[in-house]
């Protein structure tokens, strides 16, 4: 249910800022083993996810159905946004602001709107409700990489 997703996102907006700011700037900017994105870059990736998904959450309400679920190149977005060299506080503030906006958008959706449809590249369709729930699951996955072994209640 979308209400559960809304509550989960609200909880993360309370928990993540204090947890993320407690990470030293050096730890936040250090790439993970295997040259994988740093914790700062992972949070930046979640900002890009918010930007792209908020656009989807809005467009599906007024564009012809089913709306094509356009993908975005996350590596190109990462390179363009330069999260790896951005200030930790800046990326965190962006993440908070974007997700507050996502909450505003999804909190006002009706049951009928939640059933609006997207067409995936595979040819399958998914509802807006599914995409919203998937957005939070994707976020939790990456927050688990940022805070491995920590107990954020919402993860």
Tab-separated table of C-alpha atoms in Angstrom, residues 43-53 72 74 77-78 81 83 98:
chain	number	residue	atom	x	y	z
A	43	UNK	CA	23.462	9.310	-1.838
A	44	UNK	CA	23.918	11.381	-4.999
A	45	UNK	CA	22.594	8.457	-7.044
A	46	UNK	CA	19.512	8.480	-4.813
A	47	UNK	CA	19.113	12.178	-5.641
A	48	UNK	CA	19.180	11.332	-9.347
A	49	UNK	CA	16.638	8.592	-8.699
A	50	UNK	CA	14.392	11.119	-6.958
A	51	UNK	CA	14.687	13.584	-9.843
A	52	UNK	CA	13.843	10.968	-12.468
A	53	UNK	CA	11.088	9.277	-10.508
A	72	UNK	CA	18.349	7.062	-17.575
A	74	UNK	CA	23.047	6.469	-13.991
A	77	UNK	CA	24.190	11.352	-14.371
A	78	UNK	CA	26.864	10.592	-11.751
A	81	UNK	CA	26.480	15.829	-11.145
A	83	UNK	CA	28.780	13.998	-6.465
A	98	UNK	CA	13.970	16.100	-3.296
